[in-house]
Short mmCIF file of N, CA and C in Angstrom, two decimals:
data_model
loop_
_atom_site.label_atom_id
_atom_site.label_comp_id
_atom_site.label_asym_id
_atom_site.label_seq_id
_atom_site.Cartn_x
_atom_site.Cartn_y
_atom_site.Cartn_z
N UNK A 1 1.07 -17.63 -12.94
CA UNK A 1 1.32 -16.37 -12.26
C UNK A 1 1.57 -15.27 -13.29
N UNK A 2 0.68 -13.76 -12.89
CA UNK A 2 0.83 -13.08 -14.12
C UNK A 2 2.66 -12.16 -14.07
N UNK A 3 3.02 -11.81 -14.78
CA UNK A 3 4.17 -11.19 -15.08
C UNK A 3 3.99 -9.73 -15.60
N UNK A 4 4.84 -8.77 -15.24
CA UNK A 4 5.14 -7.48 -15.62
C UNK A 4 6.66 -7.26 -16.22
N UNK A 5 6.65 -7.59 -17.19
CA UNK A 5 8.18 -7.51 -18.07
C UNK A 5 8.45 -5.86 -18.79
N UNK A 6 9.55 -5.10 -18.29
CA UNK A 6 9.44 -4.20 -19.23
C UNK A 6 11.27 -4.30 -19.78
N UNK A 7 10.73 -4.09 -21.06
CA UNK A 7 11.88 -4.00 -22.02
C UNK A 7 12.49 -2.79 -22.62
N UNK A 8 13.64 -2.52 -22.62
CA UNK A 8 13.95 -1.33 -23.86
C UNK A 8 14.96 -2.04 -24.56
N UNK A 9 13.99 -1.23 -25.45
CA UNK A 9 14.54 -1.59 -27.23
C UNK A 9 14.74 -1.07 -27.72
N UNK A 10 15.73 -0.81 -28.84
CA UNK A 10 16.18 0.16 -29.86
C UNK A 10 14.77 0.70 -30.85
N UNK A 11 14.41 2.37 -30.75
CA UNK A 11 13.13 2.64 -31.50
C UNK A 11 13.62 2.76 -32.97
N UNK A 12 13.46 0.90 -33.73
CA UNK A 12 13.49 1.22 -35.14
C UNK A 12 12.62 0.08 -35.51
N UNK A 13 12.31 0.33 -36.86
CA UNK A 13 11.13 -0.52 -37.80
C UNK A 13 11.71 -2.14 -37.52
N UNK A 14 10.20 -2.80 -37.25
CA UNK A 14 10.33 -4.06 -36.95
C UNK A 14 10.28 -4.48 -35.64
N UNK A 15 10.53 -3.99 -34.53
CA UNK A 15 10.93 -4.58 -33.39
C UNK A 15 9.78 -4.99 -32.59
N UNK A 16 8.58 -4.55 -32.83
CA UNK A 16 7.50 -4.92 -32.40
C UNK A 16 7.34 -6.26 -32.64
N UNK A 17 6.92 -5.92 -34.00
CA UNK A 17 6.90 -7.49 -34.89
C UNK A 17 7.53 -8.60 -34.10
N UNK A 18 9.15 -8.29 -33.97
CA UNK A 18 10.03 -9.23 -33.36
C UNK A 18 9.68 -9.73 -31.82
N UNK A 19 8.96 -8.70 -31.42
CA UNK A 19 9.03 -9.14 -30.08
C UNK A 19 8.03 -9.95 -29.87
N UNK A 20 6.73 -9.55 -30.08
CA UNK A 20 5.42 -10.31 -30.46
C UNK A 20 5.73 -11.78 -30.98
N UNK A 21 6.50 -12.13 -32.08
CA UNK A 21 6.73 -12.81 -32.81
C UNK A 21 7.52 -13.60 -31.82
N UNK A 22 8.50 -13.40 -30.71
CA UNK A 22 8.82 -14.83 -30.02
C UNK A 22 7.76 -15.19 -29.48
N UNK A 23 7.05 -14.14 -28.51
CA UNK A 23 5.84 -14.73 -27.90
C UNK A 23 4.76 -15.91 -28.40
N UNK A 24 4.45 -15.27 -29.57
CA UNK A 24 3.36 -16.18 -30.85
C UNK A 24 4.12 -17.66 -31.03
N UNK A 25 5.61 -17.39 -31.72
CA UNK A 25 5.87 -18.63 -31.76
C UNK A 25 6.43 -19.41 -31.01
N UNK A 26 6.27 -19.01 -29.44
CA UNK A 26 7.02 -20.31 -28.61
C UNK A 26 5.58 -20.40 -27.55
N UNK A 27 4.24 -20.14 -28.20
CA UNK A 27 3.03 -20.46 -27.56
C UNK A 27 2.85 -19.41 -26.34
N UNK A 28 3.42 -18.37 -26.18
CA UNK A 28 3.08 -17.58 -25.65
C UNK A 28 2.07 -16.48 -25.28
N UNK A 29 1.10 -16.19 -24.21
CA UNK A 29 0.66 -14.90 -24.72
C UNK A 29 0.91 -13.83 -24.18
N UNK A 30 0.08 -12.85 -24.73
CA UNK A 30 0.07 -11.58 -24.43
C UNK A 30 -1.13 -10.86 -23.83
N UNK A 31 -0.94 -10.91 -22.42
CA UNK A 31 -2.14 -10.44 -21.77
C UNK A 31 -2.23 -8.64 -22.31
N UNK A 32 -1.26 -8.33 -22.10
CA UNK A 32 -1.18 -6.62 -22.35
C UNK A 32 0.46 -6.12 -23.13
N UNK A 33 0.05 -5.11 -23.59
CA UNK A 33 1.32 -4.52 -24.16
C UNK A 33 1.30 -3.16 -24.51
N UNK A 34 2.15 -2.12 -23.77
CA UNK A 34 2.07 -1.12 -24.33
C UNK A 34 3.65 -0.69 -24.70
N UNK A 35 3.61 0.33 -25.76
CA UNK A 35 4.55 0.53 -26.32
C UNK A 35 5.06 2.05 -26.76
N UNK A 36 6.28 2.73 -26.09
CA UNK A 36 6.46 4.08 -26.50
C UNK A 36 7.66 4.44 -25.97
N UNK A 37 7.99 5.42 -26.99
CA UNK A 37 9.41 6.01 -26.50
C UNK A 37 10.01 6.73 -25.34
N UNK A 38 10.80 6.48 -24.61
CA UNK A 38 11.52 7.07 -23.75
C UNK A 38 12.54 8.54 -23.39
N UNK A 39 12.76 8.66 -22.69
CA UNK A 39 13.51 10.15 -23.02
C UNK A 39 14.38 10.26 -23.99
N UNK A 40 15.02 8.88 -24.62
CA UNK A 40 15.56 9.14 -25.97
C UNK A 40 15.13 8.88 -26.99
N UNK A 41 14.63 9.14 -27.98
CA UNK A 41 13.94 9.22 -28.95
C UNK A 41 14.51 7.85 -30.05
N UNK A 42 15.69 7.19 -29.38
CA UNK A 42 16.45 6.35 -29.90
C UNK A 42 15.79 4.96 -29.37
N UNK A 43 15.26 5.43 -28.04
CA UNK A 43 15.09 3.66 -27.57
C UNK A 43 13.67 4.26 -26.85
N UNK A 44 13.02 2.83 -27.02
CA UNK A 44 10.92 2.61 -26.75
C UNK A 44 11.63 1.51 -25.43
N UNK A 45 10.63 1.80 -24.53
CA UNK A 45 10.25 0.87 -23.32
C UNK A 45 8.73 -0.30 -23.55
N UNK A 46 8.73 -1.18 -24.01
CA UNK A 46 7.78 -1.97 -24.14
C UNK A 46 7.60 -2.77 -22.73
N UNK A 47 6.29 -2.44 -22.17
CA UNK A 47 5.67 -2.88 -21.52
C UNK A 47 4.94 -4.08 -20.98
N UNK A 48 5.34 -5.19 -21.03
CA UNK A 48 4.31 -6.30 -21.25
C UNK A 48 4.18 -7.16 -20.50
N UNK A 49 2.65 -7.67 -19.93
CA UNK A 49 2.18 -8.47 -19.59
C UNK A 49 1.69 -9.74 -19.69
N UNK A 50 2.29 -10.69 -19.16
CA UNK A 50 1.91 -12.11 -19.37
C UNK A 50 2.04 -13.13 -18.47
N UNK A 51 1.61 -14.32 -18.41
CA UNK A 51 1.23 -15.58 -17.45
C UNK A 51 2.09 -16.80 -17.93
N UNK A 52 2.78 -17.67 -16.71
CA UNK A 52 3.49 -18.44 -17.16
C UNK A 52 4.35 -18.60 -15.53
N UNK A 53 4.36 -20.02 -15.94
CA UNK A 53 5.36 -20.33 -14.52
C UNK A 53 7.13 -20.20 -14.38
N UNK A 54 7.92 -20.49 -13.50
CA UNK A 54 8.48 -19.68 -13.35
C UNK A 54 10.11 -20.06 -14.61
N UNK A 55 9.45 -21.25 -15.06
CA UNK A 55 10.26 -21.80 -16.18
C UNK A 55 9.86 -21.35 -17.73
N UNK A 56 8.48 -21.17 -18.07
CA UNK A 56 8.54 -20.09 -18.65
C UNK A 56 9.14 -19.12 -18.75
N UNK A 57 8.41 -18.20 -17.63
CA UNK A 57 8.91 -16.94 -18.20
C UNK A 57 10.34 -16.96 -18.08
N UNK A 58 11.22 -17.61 -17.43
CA UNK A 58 12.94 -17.76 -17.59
C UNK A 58 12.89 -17.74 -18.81
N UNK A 59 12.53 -18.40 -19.42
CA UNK A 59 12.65 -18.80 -21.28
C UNK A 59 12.18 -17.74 -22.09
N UNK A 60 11.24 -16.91 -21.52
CA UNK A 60 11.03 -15.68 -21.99
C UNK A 60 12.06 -14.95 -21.93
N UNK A 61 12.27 -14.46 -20.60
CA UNK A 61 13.33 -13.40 -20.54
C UNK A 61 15.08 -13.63 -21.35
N UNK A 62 15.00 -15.00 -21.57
CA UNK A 62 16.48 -15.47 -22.14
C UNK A 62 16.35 -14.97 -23.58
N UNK A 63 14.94 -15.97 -24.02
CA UNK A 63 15.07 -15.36 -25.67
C UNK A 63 14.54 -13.87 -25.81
N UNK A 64 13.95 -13.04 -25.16
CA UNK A 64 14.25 -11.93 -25.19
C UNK A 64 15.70 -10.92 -25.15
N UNK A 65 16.35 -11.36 -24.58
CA UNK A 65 17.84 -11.01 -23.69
C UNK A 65 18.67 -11.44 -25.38
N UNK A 66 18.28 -12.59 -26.40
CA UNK A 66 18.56 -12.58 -27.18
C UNK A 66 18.53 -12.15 -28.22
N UNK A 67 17.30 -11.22 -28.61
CA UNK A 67 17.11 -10.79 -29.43
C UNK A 67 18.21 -8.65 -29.68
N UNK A 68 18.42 -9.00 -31.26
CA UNK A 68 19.19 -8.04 -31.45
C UNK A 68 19.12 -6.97 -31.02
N UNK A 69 17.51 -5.86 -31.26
CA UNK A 69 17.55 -4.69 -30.68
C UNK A 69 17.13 -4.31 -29.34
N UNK A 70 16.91 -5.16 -28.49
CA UNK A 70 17.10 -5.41 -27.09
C UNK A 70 18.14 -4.86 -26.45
N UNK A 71 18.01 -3.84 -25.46
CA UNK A 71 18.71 -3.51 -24.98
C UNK A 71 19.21 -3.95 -23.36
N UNK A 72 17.80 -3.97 -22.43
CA UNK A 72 17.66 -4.41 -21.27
C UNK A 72 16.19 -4.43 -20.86
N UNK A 73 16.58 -6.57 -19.91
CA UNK A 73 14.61 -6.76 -19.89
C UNK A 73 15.09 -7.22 -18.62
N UNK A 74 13.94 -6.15 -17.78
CA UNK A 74 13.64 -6.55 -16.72
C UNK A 74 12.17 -7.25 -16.22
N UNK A 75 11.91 -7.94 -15.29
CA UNK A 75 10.83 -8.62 -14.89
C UNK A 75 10.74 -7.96 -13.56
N UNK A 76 9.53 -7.64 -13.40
CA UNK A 76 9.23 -6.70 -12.21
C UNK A 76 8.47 -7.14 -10.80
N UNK A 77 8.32 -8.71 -11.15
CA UNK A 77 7.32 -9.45 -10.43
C UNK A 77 8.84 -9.53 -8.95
N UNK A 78 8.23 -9.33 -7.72
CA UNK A 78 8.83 -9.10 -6.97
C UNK A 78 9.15 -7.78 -6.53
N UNK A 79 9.34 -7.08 -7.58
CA UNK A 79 9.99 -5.30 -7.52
C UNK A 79 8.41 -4.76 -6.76
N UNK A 80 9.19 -3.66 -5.94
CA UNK A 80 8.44 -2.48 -5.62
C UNK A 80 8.30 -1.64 -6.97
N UNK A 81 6.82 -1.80 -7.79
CA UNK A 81 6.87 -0.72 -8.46
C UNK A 81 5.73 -0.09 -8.42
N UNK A 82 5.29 1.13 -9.19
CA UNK A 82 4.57 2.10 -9.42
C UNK A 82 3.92 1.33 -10.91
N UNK A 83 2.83 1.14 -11.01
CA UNK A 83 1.80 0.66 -11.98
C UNK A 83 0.74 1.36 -12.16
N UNK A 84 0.24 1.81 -13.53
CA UNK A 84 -1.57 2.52 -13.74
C UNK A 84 -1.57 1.90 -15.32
N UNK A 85 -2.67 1.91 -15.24
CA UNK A 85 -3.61 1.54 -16.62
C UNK A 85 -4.96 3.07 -16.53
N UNK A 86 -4.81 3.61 -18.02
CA UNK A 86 -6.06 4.38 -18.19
C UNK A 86 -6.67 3.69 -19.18
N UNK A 87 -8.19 3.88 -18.86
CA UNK A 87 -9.25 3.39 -19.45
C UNK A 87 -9.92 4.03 -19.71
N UNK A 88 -10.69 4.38 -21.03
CA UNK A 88 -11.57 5.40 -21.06
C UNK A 88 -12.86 4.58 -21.49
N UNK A 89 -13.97 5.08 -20.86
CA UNK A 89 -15.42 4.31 -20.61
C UNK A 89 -16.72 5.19 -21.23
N UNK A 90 -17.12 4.69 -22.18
CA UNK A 90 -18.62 5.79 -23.13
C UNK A 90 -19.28 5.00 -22.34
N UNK A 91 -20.24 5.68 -20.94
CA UNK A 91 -21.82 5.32 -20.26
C UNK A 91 -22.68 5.63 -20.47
N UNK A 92 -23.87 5.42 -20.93
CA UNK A 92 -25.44 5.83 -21.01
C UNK A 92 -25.16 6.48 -19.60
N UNK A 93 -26.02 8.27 -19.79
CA UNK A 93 -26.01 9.41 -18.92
C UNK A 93 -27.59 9.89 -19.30
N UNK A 94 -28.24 9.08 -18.66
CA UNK A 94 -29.92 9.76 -19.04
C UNK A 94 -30.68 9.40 -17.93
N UNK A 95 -31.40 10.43 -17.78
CA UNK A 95 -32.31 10.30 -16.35
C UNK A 95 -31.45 10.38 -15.07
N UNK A 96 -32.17 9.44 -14.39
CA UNK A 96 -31.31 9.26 -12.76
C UNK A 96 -30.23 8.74 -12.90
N UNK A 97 -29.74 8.29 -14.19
CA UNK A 97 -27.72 7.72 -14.28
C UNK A 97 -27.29 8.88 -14.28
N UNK A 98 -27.56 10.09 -14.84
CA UNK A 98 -26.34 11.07 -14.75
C UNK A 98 -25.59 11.40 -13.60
N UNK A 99 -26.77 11.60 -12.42
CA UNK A 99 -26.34 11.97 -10.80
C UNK A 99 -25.64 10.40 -10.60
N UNK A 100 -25.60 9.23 -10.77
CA UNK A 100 -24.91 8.19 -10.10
C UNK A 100 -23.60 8.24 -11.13
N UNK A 101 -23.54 9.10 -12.24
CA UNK A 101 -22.98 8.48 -13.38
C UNK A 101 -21.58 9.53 -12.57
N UNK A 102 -21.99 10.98 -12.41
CA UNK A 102 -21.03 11.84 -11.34
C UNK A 102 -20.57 11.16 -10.34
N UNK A 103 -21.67 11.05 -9.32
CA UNK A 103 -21.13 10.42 -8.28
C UNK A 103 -19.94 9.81 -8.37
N UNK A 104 -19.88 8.52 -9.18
CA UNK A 104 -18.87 7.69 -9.43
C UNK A 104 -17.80 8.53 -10.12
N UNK A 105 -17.44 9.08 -11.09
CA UNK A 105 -16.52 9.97 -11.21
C UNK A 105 -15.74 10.66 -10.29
N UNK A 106 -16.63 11.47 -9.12
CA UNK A 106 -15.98 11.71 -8.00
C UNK A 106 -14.90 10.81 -7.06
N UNK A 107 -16.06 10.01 -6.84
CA UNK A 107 -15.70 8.76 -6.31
C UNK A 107 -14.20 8.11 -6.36
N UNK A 108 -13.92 8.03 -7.77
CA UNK A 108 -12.92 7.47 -8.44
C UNK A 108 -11.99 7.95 -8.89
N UNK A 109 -12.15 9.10 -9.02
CA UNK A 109 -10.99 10.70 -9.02
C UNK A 109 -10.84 10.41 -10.58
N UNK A 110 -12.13 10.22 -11.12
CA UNK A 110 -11.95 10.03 -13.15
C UNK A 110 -12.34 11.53 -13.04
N UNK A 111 -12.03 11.85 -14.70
CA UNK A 111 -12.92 12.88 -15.29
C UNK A 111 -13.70 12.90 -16.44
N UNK A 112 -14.28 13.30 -16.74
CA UNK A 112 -15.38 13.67 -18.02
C UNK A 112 -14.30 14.58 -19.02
N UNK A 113 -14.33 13.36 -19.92
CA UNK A 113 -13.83 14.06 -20.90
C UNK A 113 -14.52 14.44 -21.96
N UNK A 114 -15.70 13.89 -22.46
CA UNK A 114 -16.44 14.27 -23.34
C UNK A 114 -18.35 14.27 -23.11
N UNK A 115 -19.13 14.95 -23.43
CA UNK A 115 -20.33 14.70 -23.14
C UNK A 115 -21.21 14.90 -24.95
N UNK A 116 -21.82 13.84 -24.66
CA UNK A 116 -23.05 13.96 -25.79
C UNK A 116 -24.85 13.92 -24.87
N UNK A 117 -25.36 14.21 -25.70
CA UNK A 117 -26.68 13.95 -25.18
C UNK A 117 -27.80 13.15 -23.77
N UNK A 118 -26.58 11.87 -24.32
CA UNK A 118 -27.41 10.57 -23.91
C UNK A 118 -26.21 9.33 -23.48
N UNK A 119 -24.78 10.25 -23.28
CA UNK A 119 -23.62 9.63 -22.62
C UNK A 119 -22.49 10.52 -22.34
N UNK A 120 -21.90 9.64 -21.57
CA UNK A 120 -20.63 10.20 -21.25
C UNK A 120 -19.59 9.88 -21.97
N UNK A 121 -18.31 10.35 -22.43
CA UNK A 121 -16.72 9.43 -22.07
C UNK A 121 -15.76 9.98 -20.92
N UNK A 122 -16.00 8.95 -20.33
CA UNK A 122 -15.14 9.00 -18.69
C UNK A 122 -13.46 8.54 -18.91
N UNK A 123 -12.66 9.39 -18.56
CA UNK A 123 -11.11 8.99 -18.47
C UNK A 123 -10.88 8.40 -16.77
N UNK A 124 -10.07 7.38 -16.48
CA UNK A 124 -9.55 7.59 -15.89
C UNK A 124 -8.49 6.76 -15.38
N UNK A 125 -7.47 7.03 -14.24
CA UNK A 125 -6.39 5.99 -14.27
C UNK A 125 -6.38 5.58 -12.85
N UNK A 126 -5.59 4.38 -12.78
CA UNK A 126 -5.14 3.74 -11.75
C UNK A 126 -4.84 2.11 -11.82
N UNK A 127 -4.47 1.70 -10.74
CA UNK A 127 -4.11 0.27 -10.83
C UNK A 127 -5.10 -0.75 -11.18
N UNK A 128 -4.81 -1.77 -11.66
CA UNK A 128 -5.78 -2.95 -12.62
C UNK A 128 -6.96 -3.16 -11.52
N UNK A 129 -7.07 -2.90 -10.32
CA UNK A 129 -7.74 -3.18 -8.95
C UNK A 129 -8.45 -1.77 -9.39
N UNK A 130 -8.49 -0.99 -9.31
CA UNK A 130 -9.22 0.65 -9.04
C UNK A 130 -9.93 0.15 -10.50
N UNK A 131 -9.71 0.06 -11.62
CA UNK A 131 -10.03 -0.38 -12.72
C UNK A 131 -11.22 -1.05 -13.40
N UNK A 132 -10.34 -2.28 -12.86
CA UNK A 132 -11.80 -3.03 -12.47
C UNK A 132 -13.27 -3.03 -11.82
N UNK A 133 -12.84 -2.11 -10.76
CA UNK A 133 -13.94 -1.68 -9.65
C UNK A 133 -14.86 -0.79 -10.36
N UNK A 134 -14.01 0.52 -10.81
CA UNK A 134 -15.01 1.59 -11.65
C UNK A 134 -15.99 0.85 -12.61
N UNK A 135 -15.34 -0.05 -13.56
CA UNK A 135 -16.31 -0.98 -14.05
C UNK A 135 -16.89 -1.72 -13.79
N UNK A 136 -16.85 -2.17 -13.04
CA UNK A 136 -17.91 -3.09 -12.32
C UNK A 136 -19.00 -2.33 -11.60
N UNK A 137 -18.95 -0.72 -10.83
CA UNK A 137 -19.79 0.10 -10.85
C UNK A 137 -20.64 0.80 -11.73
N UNK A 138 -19.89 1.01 -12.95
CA UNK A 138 -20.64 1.15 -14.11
C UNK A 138 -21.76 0.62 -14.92
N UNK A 139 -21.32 -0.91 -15.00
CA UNK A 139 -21.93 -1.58 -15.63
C UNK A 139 -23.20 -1.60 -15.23
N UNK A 140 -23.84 -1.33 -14.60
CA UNK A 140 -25.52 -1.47 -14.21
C UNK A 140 -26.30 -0.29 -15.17
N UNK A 141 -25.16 0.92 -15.29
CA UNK A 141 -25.67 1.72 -15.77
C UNK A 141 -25.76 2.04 -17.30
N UNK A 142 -25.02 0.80 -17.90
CA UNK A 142 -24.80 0.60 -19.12
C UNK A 142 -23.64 1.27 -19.99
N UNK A 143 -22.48 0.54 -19.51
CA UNK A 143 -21.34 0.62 -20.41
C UNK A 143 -21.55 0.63 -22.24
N UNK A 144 -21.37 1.74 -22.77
CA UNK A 144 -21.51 1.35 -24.93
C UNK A 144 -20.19 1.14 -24.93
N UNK A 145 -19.19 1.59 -24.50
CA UNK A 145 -17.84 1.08 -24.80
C UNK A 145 -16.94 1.30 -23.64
N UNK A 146 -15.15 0.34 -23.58
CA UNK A 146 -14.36 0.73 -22.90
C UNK A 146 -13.04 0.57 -24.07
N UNK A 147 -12.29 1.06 -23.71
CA UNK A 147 -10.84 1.50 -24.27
C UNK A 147 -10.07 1.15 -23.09
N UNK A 148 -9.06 0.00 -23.16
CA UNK A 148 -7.52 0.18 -21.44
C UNK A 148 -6.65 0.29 -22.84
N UNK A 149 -5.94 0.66 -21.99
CA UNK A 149 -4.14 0.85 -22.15
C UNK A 149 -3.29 -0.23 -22.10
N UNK A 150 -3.84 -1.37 -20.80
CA UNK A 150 -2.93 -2.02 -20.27
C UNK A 150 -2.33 -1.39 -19.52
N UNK A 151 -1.32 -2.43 -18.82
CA UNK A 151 -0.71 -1.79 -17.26
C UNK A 151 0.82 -1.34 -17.85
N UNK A 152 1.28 -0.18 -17.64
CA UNK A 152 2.88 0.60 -17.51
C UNK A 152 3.23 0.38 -16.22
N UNK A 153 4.70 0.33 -16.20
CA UNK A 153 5.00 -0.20 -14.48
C UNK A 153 6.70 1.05 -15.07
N UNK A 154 7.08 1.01 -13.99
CA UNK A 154 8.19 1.57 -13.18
C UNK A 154 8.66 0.95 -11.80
N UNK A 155 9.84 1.02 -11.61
CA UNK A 155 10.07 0.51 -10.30
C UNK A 155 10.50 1.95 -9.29
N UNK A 156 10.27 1.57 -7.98
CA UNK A 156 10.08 2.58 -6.89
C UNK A 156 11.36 3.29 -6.59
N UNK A 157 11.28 4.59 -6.50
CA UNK A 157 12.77 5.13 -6.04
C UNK A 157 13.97 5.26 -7.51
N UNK A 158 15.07 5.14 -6.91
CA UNK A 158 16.23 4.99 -7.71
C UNK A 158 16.46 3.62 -8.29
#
């Protein structure tokens, strides 16, 4: 079962390393991870995604909960929260793809962030579901690259 863990941690040198580093060495992975500071410039909210049953991830969240610049880790699986991932997508835009290449932009409430000749780069956000879909619409038309983020979560309300 996948997991949405978000952590804050004290923002100083190393802590990445550290955190990564239980994962790696107790056979863990890392489906996603994003990482950035919070309204205090003192402490980063790390983001992360991963798979594991429900004795795992207990063992996750403990030796996390242990580690020094840890402040507070929550697991969100259950929580009402608010989740997006942006992805940005370079499509071949030539001939009759450009009008389907819009379309879908519309469609998907992305935007055009950049244009060359003979492609696009398309921004856009939403949940790992909306995500997926845009790409999977795309692809006929020939994806040259994608860029995600991974998923950021928040929980709902207060």
């Amino acid at each position: 079962m996948r997991h949405t863990i978000s952590v804050l941690v004290e923002n100083e040198f190393g802590v990445l390393s550290r955190v990564s580093g239980l994962f790696s060495g107790r056979g863990f992975n890392i489906e996603s991870l994003c990482v950035a500071e919070t309204m205090d410039p003192q402490v980063s909210r790390m983001t992360i995604v991963t798979s594991g049953n429900d004795q795992i991830i207990e063992q996750i969240l403990k030796q996390l909960n242990k580690l020094i610049p840890v402040l507070k880790v929550i697991d969100f699986t259950g929580v009402d929260t608010v989740d997006r991932e942006l992805v940005l997508v370079k499509v071949n835009a030539d001939g009759d793809g450009k009008q389907e290449v819009l379309r879908l932009v519309d469609i998907f409430r992305a935007r055009i962030v950049d244009v060359a000749p003979r492609c696009y780069t398309i921004e856009m956000t939403g949940g790992e579901g909306k995500v997926m879909a845009f790409l999977q619409m795309l692809r006929p038309l020939g994806i040259r690259e994608i860029v995600r983020t991974g998923k950021i979560a928040v929980s709902r309300g207060m």
